[in-house]
Amino acid sequence: MAKKTPKLASAKEAGVHAVDFVDERTSISGTLRWVMFRPIPKGTNWFYTLGTATMVAFINQVITGIVLGMYYEPSTTRAYESMKYINNEVFLGEFVHGMHRWGSSVMVILIFLHMARTFFFGAYKYPRELNWVIGVALLVLTLLMSVTGYLLPFDQRAYWASVVAMNIAGNAPLIGPFTPDIALGGPDVTTLTLSRFYIIHMMLIPGAIIALIGAHLYLVVKLGTTAPPWVRADKVSADLKEHEG
Amino acid sequence: MNQREKEEYLREYAVLKSAGKPFFPYIIVKDGVMMIVVIGVIMLMSIMLGGELTAKADATTTTYAPRPEWYYFWAFELLRVIKPPYLVSLATVGIPTIAILLLILLPFYDRNPERHPLRRPVATTAGIFIMGAMFFLSYLGAEAGAPSQVEIGPPPAIAEAGGATMLKWDAGRKLVAQSSCGGCHKIGENGNDGPGPPLTEIGDRLKEGAIRETLINPTRPMPSFAQLGADNIDKMAFFLASLKSGGEGKGTTGGGAEGTGEESEGGSTPGQSPGG
Ligand code: HEM
């Protein structure tokens, strides 16, 4: 074994000190242990990675979205040009734009698969009902993300899809007549609409999603993840003796 | 679930948990692999499909009829299936609202303590049925004629007249297609059924003059097409007024039945190609 130089040793000591300093004031190590070493029931399989997969797709949207936001300008005169600039001039711009564009499809697929998994496994039942409700809210917000994001590049597809979507929303009973005013800021798609959609798309909904994912994961850790419904306790405890012996 | 069933579950779960493994390092490996797969797939899709942009948005030329994101195809197909106009607004808003409410409330009306999918026949069948229906509707939505095209064939009378009449009719058909009427109206096999009423047999209900008037002075949310000019509006109104029940034929074969103009003589108007 290589002998540690005094320099390295003191660096290590400083590191330990820093960790201790933070831990003394936050007890974060206890939380970390609670999260990382929580027992996961026997039988947990690949279907249980779909929630994490959805989260990764969301994180991808956040990171690529931040990069796009550094160049994007939400105005009818500049939005399309700024997207073109990202595609054509910015280093790896189109790659990042594409990751955001297709990442949204991937996230929608994954969130549906994750929901299907929890449905067929009966994982929404006691005591995890609230986590299902939070999940449905996440689903709605995710779909709203794709609606508000669709307009932002302000190309033909974006514009006309939003006009059609607005017509549909405008037809709704009761709230219908007000939706154009609320969503578009007037009867037409203007710069006001773009900045409105932009702030909804990059702050309001993502903020809500982050908060809800936090609550969702807190409950996941607190309640524990289910075992697949075909794994039975009587079987497991019999197995237990064989395997662990 | 009653108190006894709850306690039973918690007991059972405690046993399963104690027989399990810690998340770190045993389970996190799977999650890690999945993370890499997800990011890899997204990168691959971005490289292969790019960050496409179509032409810049233009509210005046209206030559672009959009299609929704593919994962909304099923919802749009549902709209196309629902015919009566008075049901359309119910469908556009009512169905999604009911679906979301049913989803949110699921744990509260499904009180069966059983979790195994095979021992929950109703829930499992319903789940599979809904997924199957969504796949099927998505498929139909993807197959449906693009709303930027109108593939209906000319009525026999016009096809026989030929010449200038036929040219005017076809010019009207192309203008209607390019003006993205199909974004809100169903015309034969093309277009979205709603929010506007279907135009497949509009000639039965409105005369040419009334149609022209509507194109110039529509009721909201339909936009006015006055900026296309009187001449173009004339052609569009002529075309639309010719759309009558039983009137449209498959080009000269004049089958008479519903205008399933898949290969109609009129051919298709190429919608504006993206990126043009
Ligand atoms: C942004 C979206 C979402 C994220 C990031 C997310 C994340 C997660 C994660 C990481 C887990 C741990 C177990 C697993 O991965 O299967 C989980 C569990 C769970 N999720 Fe989600 N989820 C999301 C959306 C949803 C939706 C839409 C629903 C249902 C409507 C849902 C319902 C549940 C339930 C009931 C559990 C507990 C499952 C169990 O203990 O077996 N989640 N979620």
PDB file of C-alpha atoms in Angstrom, chain A residues 35-42 44-46 48-50 52-57 60-61 76-78 80-81 83-84 87 94-106 108-110 112 115-116 118-130 132-133 136-137 139-140 142-144 146-147 150 153-161 164 167-169 171-173 175 177 180 187 221-227 229-234 236-237 240 244, chain B residues 1 3 5-7 9-13 15-25 27-36 38-39 41-47 49-72 74 76 79 88-90 92-94 100 102-108 110-117 119-120 123-128 131 134 180 183-184 192 194-196 220-223 272:
ATOM      1  CA  VAL A  35     -33.060   6.859   1.202  1.00  0.00           C
ATOM      2  CA  MET A  36     -30.179   4.745  -0.004  1.00  0.00           C
ATOM      3  CA  PHE A  37     -30.302   1.759   2.334  1.00  0.00           C
ATOM      4  CA  ARG A  38     -34.076   1.382   2.512  1.00  0.00           C
ATOM      5  CA  PRO A  39     -35.030  -2.248   1.986  1.00  0.00           C
ATOM      6  CA  ILE A  40     -36.612  -3.077  -1.349  1.00  0.00           C
ATOM      7  CA  PRO A  41     -38.929  -6.107  -1.282  1.00  0.00           C
ATOM      8  CA  LYS A  42     -37.982  -9.331  -2.908  1.00  0.00           C
ATOM      9  CA  THR A  44     -38.586  -6.136  -7.558  1.00  0.00           C
ATOM     10  CA  ASN A  45     -37.988  -6.234 -11.306  1.00  0.00           C
ATOM     11  CA  TRP A  46     -37.316  -4.031 -14.326  1.00  0.00           C
ATOM     12  CA  TYR A  48     -39.900  -0.800 -11.183  1.00  0.00           C
ATOM     13  CA  THR A  49     -37.328   1.276 -13.064  1.00  0.00           C
ATOM     14  CA  LEU A  50     -39.993   3.048 -15.114  1.00  0.00           C
ATOM     15  CA  THR A  52     -36.827   6.534 -12.420  1.00  0.00           C
ATOM     16  CA  ALA A  53     -36.817   6.467 -16.219  1.00  0.00           C
ATOM     17  CA  THR A  54     -39.606   9.071 -16.298  1.00  0.00           C
ATOM     18  CA  MET A  55     -37.648  11.213 -13.876  1.00  0.00           C
ATOM     19  CA  VAL A  56     -34.531  10.992 -16.027  1.00  0.00           C
ATOM     20  CA  ALA A  57     -36.520  12.059 -19.084  1.00  0.00           C
ATOM     21  CA  ASN A  60     -33.250  15.829 -19.567  1.00  0.00           C
ATOM     22  CA  GLN A  61     -36.048  18.266 -20.408  1.00  0.00           C
ATOM     23  CA  THR A  76     -43.530  36.802 -32.642  1.00  0.00           C
ATOM     24  CA  THR A  77     -40.746  38.582 -34.459  1.00  0.00           C
ATOM     25  CA  ARG A  78     -37.812  36.852 -32.795  1.00  0.00           C
ATOM     26  CA  TYR A  80     -38.613  31.626 -34.918  1.00  0.00           C
ATOM     27  CA  GLU A  81     -35.330  33.370 -35.704  1.00  0.00           C
ATOM     28  CA  MET A  83     -34.819  28.826 -32.814  1.00  0.00           C
ATOM     29  CA  LYS A  84     -33.214  28.925 -36.249  1.00  0.00           C
ATOM     30  CA  ASN A  87     -30.322  25.036 -34.945  1.00  0.00           C
ATOM     31  CA  GLU A  94     -29.775  21.331 -33.088  1.00  0.00           C
ATOM     32  CA  PHE A  95     -28.689  18.321 -31.038  1.00  0.00           C
ATOM     33  CA  VAL A  96     -29.885  19.957 -27.826  1.00  0.00           C
ATOM     34  CA  HIS A  97     -33.061  21.175 -29.517  1.00  0.00           C
ATOM     35  CA  GLY A  98     -33.686  17.646 -30.801  1.00  0.00           C
ATOM     36  CA  MET A  99     -33.080  16.142 -27.375  1.00  0.00           C
ATOM     37  CA  HIS A 100     -35.696  18.502 -25.952  1.00  0.00           C
ATOM     38  CA  ARG A 101     -38.124  17.816 -28.792  1.00  0.00           C
ATOM     39  CA  TRP A 102     -37.864  14.029 -28.701  1.00  0.00           C
ATOM     40  CA  GLY A 103     -37.258  13.845 -24.970  1.00  0.00           C
ATOM     41  CA  SER A 104     -40.806  15.082 -24.526  1.00  0.00           C
ATOM     42  CA  SER A 105     -42.133  12.125 -26.525  1.00  0.00           C
ATOM     43  CA  VAL A 106     -39.985   9.756 -24.499  1.00  0.00           C
ATOM     44  CA  VAL A 108     -44.868  10.891 -22.296  1.00  0.00           C
ATOM     45  CA  ILE A 109     -44.327   7.239 -23.248  1.00  0.00           C
ATOM     46  CA  LEU A 110     -42.521   6.501 -20.004  1.00  0.00           C
ATOM     47  CA  PHE A 112     -47.846   6.148 -19.405  1.00  0.00           C
ATOM     48  CA  MET A 115     -48.763   4.461 -14.750  1.00  0.00           C
ATOM     49  CA  ALA A 116     -49.730   1.189 -16.441  1.00  0.00           C
ATOM     50  CA  THR A 118     -48.634   0.767 -11.017  1.00  0.00           C
ATOM     51  CA  PHE A 119     -52.153   0.082 -12.284  1.00  0.00           C
ATOM     52  CA  PHE A 120     -51.662  -3.575 -13.177  1.00  0.00           C
ATOM     53  CA  PHE A 121     -49.598  -4.239 -10.035  1.00  0.00           C
ATOM     54  CA  GLY A 122     -52.362  -2.750  -7.889  1.00  0.00           C
ATOM     55  CA  ALA A 123     -49.730  -0.403  -6.461  1.00  0.00           C
ATOM     56  CA  TYR A 124     -52.279   2.428  -6.139  1.00  0.00           C
ATOM     57  CA  LYS A 125     -54.033   0.627  -3.290  1.00  0.00           C
ATOM     58  CA  TYR A 126     -53.645   1.177   0.426  1.00  0.00           C
ATOM     59  CA  PRO A 127     -51.461   2.808   1.659  1.00  0.00           C
ATOM     60  CA  ARG A 128     -50.277   4.390  -1.617  1.00  0.00           C
ATOM     61  CA  GLU A 129     -53.519   6.087  -2.782  1.00  0.00           C
ATOM     62  CA  LEU A 130     -52.098   9.582  -2.373  1.00  0.00           C
ATOM     63  CA  TRP A 132     -51.381   7.697  -7.270  1.00  0.00           C
ATOM     64  CA  VAL A 133     -53.250  11.004  -7.010  1.00  0.00           C
ATOM     65  CA  VAL A 136     -52.205  11.754 -12.024  1.00  0.00           C
ATOM     66  CA  ALA A 137     -51.449  15.417 -11.344  1.00  0.00           C
ATOM     67  CA  LEU A 139     -49.495  13.228 -15.840  1.00  0.00           C
ATOM     68  CA  VAL A 140     -51.793  16.194 -16.466  1.00  0.00           C
ATOM     69  CA  THR A 142     -46.713  16.687 -18.324  1.00  0.00           C
ATOM     70  CA  LEU A 143     -49.355  16.782 -21.053  1.00  0.00           C
ATOM     71  CA  LEU A 144     -49.821  20.530 -20.466  1.00  0.00           C
ATOM     72  CA  SER A 146     -46.285  19.514 -24.382  1.00  0.00           C
ATOM     73  CA  VAL A 147     -49.245  21.741 -25.283  1.00  0.00           C
ATOM     74  CA  TYR A 150     -45.598  23.221 -29.014  1.00  0.00           C
ATOM     75  CA  PRO A 153     -40.736  27.662 -31.915  1.00  0.00           C
ATOM     76  CA  PHE A 154     -43.429  29.669 -33.690  1.00  0.00           C
ATOM     77  CA  ASP A 155     -43.152  27.821 -36.958  1.00  0.00           C
ATOM     78  CA  GLN A 156     -46.159  26.915 -39.074  1.00  0.00           C
ATOM     79  CA  ARG A 157     -46.844  23.673 -37.248  1.00  0.00           C
ATOM     80  CA  ALA A 158     -46.581  25.374 -33.872  1.00  0.00           C
ATOM     81  CA  TYR A 159     -48.842  28.224 -34.837  1.00  0.00           C
ATOM     82  CA  TRP A 160     -51.610  26.266 -36.507  1.00  0.00           C
ATOM     83  CA  ALA A 161     -51.631  23.487 -33.938  1.00  0.00           C
ATOM     84  CA  VAL A 164     -56.699  24.476 -33.445  1.00  0.00           C
ATOM     85  CA  ASN A 167     -60.477  26.605 -30.938  1.00  0.00           C
ATOM     86  CA  ILE A 168     -61.163  23.351 -29.174  1.00  0.00           C
ATOM     87  CA  ALA A 169     -60.629  24.880 -25.741  1.00  0.00           C
ATOM     88  CA  ASN A 171     -65.631  25.521 -27.465  1.00  0.00           C
ATOM     89  CA  ALA A 172     -65.707  24.284 -23.912  1.00  0.00           C
ATOM     90  CA  PRO A 173     -68.883  24.862 -21.960  1.00  0.00           C
ATOM     91  CA  ILE A 175     -65.044  28.534 -19.496  1.00  0.00           C
ATOM     92  CA  PRO A 177     -65.442  31.905 -24.192  1.00  0.00           C
ATOM     93  CA  PRO A 180     -58.630  32.762 -25.626  1.00  0.00           C
ATOM     94  CA  PRO A 187     -58.283  36.821 -29.661  1.00  0.00           C
ATOM     95  CA  VAL A 221     -39.322   6.190   0.208  1.00  0.00           C
ATOM     96  CA  LYS A 222     -41.568   6.625   3.200  1.00  0.00           C
ATOM     97  CA  LEU A 223     -44.078   3.918   2.242  1.00  0.00           C
ATOM     98  CA  GLY A 224     -41.631   1.664   0.431  1.00  0.00           C
ATOM     99  CA  THR A 225     -42.169   0.267  -3.030  1.00  0.00           C
ATOM    100  CA  THR A 226     -44.605  -2.602  -3.474  1.00  0.00           C
ATOM    101  CA  ALA A 227     -43.558  -6.141  -4.140  1.00  0.00           C
ATOM    102  CA  PRO A 229     -48.402  -8.926  -6.491  1.00  0.00           C
ATOM    103  CA  TRP A 230     -47.473 -12.532  -7.239  1.00  0.00           C
ATOM    104  CA  VAL A 231     -44.752 -12.555  -4.568  1.00  0.00           C
ATOM    105  CA  ARG A 232     -46.357 -13.840  -1.377  1.00  0.00           C
ATOM    106  CA  ALA A 233     -45.052 -13.490   2.139  1.00  0.00           C
ATOM    107  CA  ASP A 234     -45.652 -17.130   3.134  1.00  0.00           C
ATOM    108  CA  VAL A 236     -40.868 -15.757   0.808  1.00  0.00           C
ATOM    109  CA  SER A 237     -40.381 -16.613   4.446  1.00  0.00           C
ATOM    110  CA  LEU A 240     -35.812 -17.159   3.243  1.00  0.00           C
ATOM    111  CA  GLU A 244     -30.150 -17.063   3.610  1.00  0.00           C
TER     112      GLU A 244
ATOM    113  CA  MET B   1     -60.361  -2.178   2.351  1.00  0.00           C
ATOM    114  CA  GLN B   3     -59.168  -2.268   8.987  1.00  0.00           C
ATOM    115  CA  GLU B   5     -57.426  -6.056   5.413  1.00  0.00           C
ATOM    116  CA  LYS B   6     -55.206  -3.036   5.901  1.00  0.00           C
ATOM    117  CA  GLU B   7     -53.386  -4.625   8.801  1.00  0.00           C
ATOM    118  CA  TYR B   9     -51.444  -6.018   4.002  1.00  0.00           C
ATOM    119  CA  LEU B  10     -49.039  -4.118   6.234  1.00  0.00           C
ATOM    120  CA  ARG B  11     -48.012  -7.366   7.952  1.00  0.00           C
ATOM    121  CA  GLU B  12     -47.490  -9.101   4.646  1.00  0.00           C
ATOM    122  CA  TYR B  13     -45.536  -6.135   3.313  1.00  0.00           C
ATOM    123  CA  VAL B  15     -42.314  -9.658   5.768  1.00  0.00           C
ATOM    124  CA  LEU B  16     -41.612  -9.024   2.082  1.00  0.00           C
ATOM    125  CA  LYS B  17     -39.535  -6.004   2.951  1.00  0.00           C
ATOM    126  CA  SER B  18     -37.452  -7.822   5.512  1.00  0.00           C
ATOM    127  CA  ALA B  19     -36.741 -10.468   2.885  1.00  0.00           C
ATOM    128  CA  GLY B  20     -35.633  -7.771   0.437  1.00  0.00           C
ATOM    129  CA  LYS B  21     -32.341  -6.088  -0.267  1.00  0.00           C
ATOM    130  CA  PRO B  22     -31.157  -2.548   0.389  1.00  0.00           C
ATOM    131  CA  PHE B  23     -31.756  -0.105  -2.471  1.00  0.00           C
ATOM    132  CA  PHE B  24     -28.045   0.685  -2.532  1.00  0.00           C
ATOM    133  CA  PRO B  25     -26.180  -1.072  -4.074  1.00  0.00           C
ATOM    134  CA  ILE B  27     -31.504  -2.123  -6.821  1.00  0.00           C
ATOM    135  CA  ILE B  28     -29.828   1.117  -7.848  1.00  0.00           C
ATOM    136  CA  VAL B  29     -27.881  -0.811 -10.495  1.00  0.00           C
ATOM    137  CA  LYS B  30     -31.056  -1.507 -12.449  1.00  0.00           C
ATOM    138  CA  ASP B  31     -32.144   2.117 -12.142  1.00  0.00           C
ATOM    139  CA  GLY B  32     -28.701   3.220 -13.303  1.00  0.00           C
ATOM    140  CA  VAL B  33     -28.853   1.014 -16.371  1.00  0.00           C
ATOM    141  CA  MET B  34     -32.321   2.341 -17.134  1.00  0.00           C
ATOM    142  CA  MET B  35     -31.105   5.959 -16.821  1.00  0.00           C
ATOM    143  CA  ILE B  36     -28.347   5.319 -19.354  1.00  0.00           C
ATOM    144  CA  VAL B  38     -33.248   6.538 -21.528  1.00  0.00           C
ATOM    145  CA  ILE B  39     -30.620   9.214 -22.171  1.00  0.00           C
ATOM    146  CA  VAL B  41     -32.445   6.672 -26.677  1.00  0.00           C
ATOM    147  CA  ILE B  42     -33.150  10.411 -26.471  1.00  0.00           C
ATOM    148  CA  MET B  43     -29.694  11.233 -27.899  1.00  0.00           C
ATOM    149  CA  LEU B  44     -30.152   8.709 -30.676  1.00  0.00           C
ATOM    150  CA  MET B  45     -33.559  10.120 -31.583  1.00  0.00           C
ATOM    151  CA  SER B  46     -32.135  13.630 -31.619  1.00  0.00           C
ATOM    152  CA  ILE B  47     -29.290  12.589 -33.919  1.00  0.00           C
ATOM    153  CA  LEU B  49     -34.627  12.996 -36.248  1.00  0.00           C
ATOM    154  CA  GLY B  50     -33.079  16.373 -35.448  1.00  0.00           C
ATOM    155  CA  GLY B  51     -34.709  19.493 -34.106  1.00  0.00           C
ATOM    156  CA  GLU B  52     -36.894  20.187 -37.096  1.00  0.00           C
ATOM    157  CA  LEU B  53     -38.477  23.538 -37.767  1.00  0.00           C
ATOM    158  CA  THR B  54     -41.122  24.079 -40.412  1.00  0.00           C
ATOM    159  CA  ALA B  55     -41.512  27.443 -42.139  1.00  0.00           C
ATOM    160  CA  LYS B  56     -42.027  30.511 -40.018  1.00  0.00           C
ATOM    161  CA  ALA B  57     -45.532  30.937 -38.620  1.00  0.00           C
ATOM    162  CA  ASP B  58     -47.727  32.935 -40.947  1.00  0.00           C
ATOM    163  CA  ALA B  59     -51.267  33.810 -39.956  1.00  0.00           C
ATOM    164  CA  THR B  60     -52.255  35.108 -43.388  1.00  0.00           C
ATOM    165  CA  THR B  61     -51.350  32.463 -45.955  1.00  0.00           C
ATOM    166  CA  THR B  62     -52.951  29.639 -43.981  1.00  0.00           C
ATOM    167  CA  THR B  63     -51.388  26.983 -46.163  1.00  0.00           C
ATOM    168  CA  TYR B  64     -50.472  24.780 -43.282  1.00  0.00           C
ATOM    169  CA  ALA B  65     -52.851  22.380 -41.588  1.00  0.00           C
ATOM    170  CA  PRO B  66     -51.268  20.961 -38.477  1.00  0.00           C
ATOM    171  CA  ARG B  67     -51.454  17.554 -37.018  1.00  0.00           C
ATOM    172  CA  PRO B  68     -51.211  17.087 -33.287  1.00  0.00           C
ATOM    173  CA  GLU B  69     -48.299  15.373 -31.587  1.00  0.00           C
ATOM    174  CA  TRP B  70     -48.609  11.666 -32.302  1.00  0.00           C
ATOM    175  CA  TYR B  71     -49.554  10.905 -28.726  1.00  0.00           C
ATOM    176  CA  TYR B  72     -52.679  12.981 -29.125  1.00  0.00           C
ATOM    177  CA  TRP B  74     -56.066   8.874 -30.275  1.00  0.00           C
ATOM    178  CA  PHE B  76     -58.289  13.507 -32.151  1.00  0.00           C
ATOM    179  CA  LEU B  79     -63.242  13.572 -32.006  1.00  0.00           C
ATOM    180  CA  VAL B  88     -68.335  17.865 -30.121  1.00  0.00           C
ATOM    181  CA  SER B  89     -67.788  20.410 -27.380  1.00  0.00           C
ATOM    182  CA  LEU B  90     -68.867  17.812 -24.868  1.00  0.00           C
ATOM    183  CA  THR B  92     -63.409  17.840 -26.542  1.00  0.00           C
ATOM    184  CA  VAL B  93     -63.728  18.901 -22.952  1.00  0.00           C
ATOM    185  CA  GLY B  94     -66.034  16.367 -21.374  1.00  0.00           C
ATOM    186  CA  ILE B 100     -58.908  12.465 -15.552  1.00  0.00           C
ATOM    187  CA  LEU B 102     -61.836   8.550 -13.200  1.00  0.00           C
ATOM    188  CA  LEU B 103     -58.043   8.270 -12.974  1.00  0.00           C
ATOM    189  CA  ILE B 104     -57.704  10.477  -9.900  1.00  0.00           C
ATOM    190  CA  LEU B 105     -60.495   8.702  -8.065  1.00  0.00           C
ATOM    191  CA  LEU B 106     -59.391   5.187  -9.013  1.00  0.00           C
ATOM    192  CA  PRO B 107     -57.998   4.225  -5.578  1.00  0.00           C
ATOM    193  CA  PHE B 108     -61.216   5.432  -3.978  1.00  0.00           C
ATOM    194  CA  ASP B 110     -61.639   0.414  -6.542  1.00  0.00           C
ATOM    195  CA  ARG B 111     -61.747  -0.896  -2.965  1.00  0.00           C
ATOM    196  CA  ASN B 112     -60.858  -4.485  -3.789  1.00  0.00           C
ATOM    197  CA  PRO B 113     -57.937  -5.475  -1.536  1.00  0.00           C
ATOM    198  CA  GLU B 114     -56.684  -7.965  -4.133  1.00  0.00           C
ATOM    199  CA  ARG B 115     -53.598  -6.833  -6.078  1.00  0.00           C
ATOM    200  CA  HIS B 116     -52.837  -9.662  -8.467  1.00  0.00           C
ATOM    201  CA  PRO B 117     -53.905  -8.618 -12.004  1.00  0.00           C
ATOM    202  CA  ARG B 119     -57.521 -11.907  -9.623  1.00  0.00           C
ATOM    203  CA  ARG B 120     -58.863  -8.462 -10.495  1.00  0.00           C
ATOM    204  CA  ALA B 123     -59.803  -3.789 -13.436  1.00  0.00           C
ATOM    205  CA  THR B 124     -57.413  -5.738 -15.624  1.00  0.00           C
ATOM    206  CA  THR B 125     -59.904  -6.095 -18.459  1.00  0.00           C
ATOM    207  CA  ALA B 126     -60.772  -2.401 -18.268  1.00  0.00           C
ATOM    208  CA  GLY B 127     -57.074  -1.470 -18.289  1.00  0.00           C
ATOM    209  CA  ILE B 128     -56.281  -3.680 -21.266  1.00  0.00           C
ATOM    210  CA  MET B 131     -54.896   0.594 -23.752  1.00  0.00           C
ATOM    211  CA  MET B 134     -55.909   3.993 -27.396  1.00  0.00           C
ATOM    212  CA  SER B 180     -56.600  24.547 -43.733  1.00  0.00           C
ATOM    213  CA  GLY B 183     -58.019  21.967 -39.297  1.00  0.00           C
ATOM    214  CA  CYS B 184     -61.567  22.345 -37.989  1.00  0.00           C
ATOM    215  CA  ASN B 192     -60.611  17.031 -38.240  1.00  0.00           C
ATOM    216  CA  GLY B 194     -64.580  19.618 -35.075  1.00  0.00           C
ATOM    217  CA  PRO B 195     -64.691  22.154 -33.735  1.00  0.00           C
ATOM    218  CA  GLY B 196     -66.456  23.124 -36.974  1.00  0.00           C
ATOM    219  CA  ARG B 220     -65.942  33.104 -34.440  1.00  0.00           C
ATOM    220  CA  PRO B 221     -63.726  31.197 -33.901  1.00  0.00           C
ATOM    221  CA  MET B 222     -63.597  30.594 -37.663  1.00  0.00           C
ATOM    222  CA  PRO B 223     -61.306  33.145 -39.311  1.00  0.00           C
ATOM    223  CA  GLN B 272     -47.054  22.491 -47.961  1.00  0.00           C
TER     224      GLN B 272
END
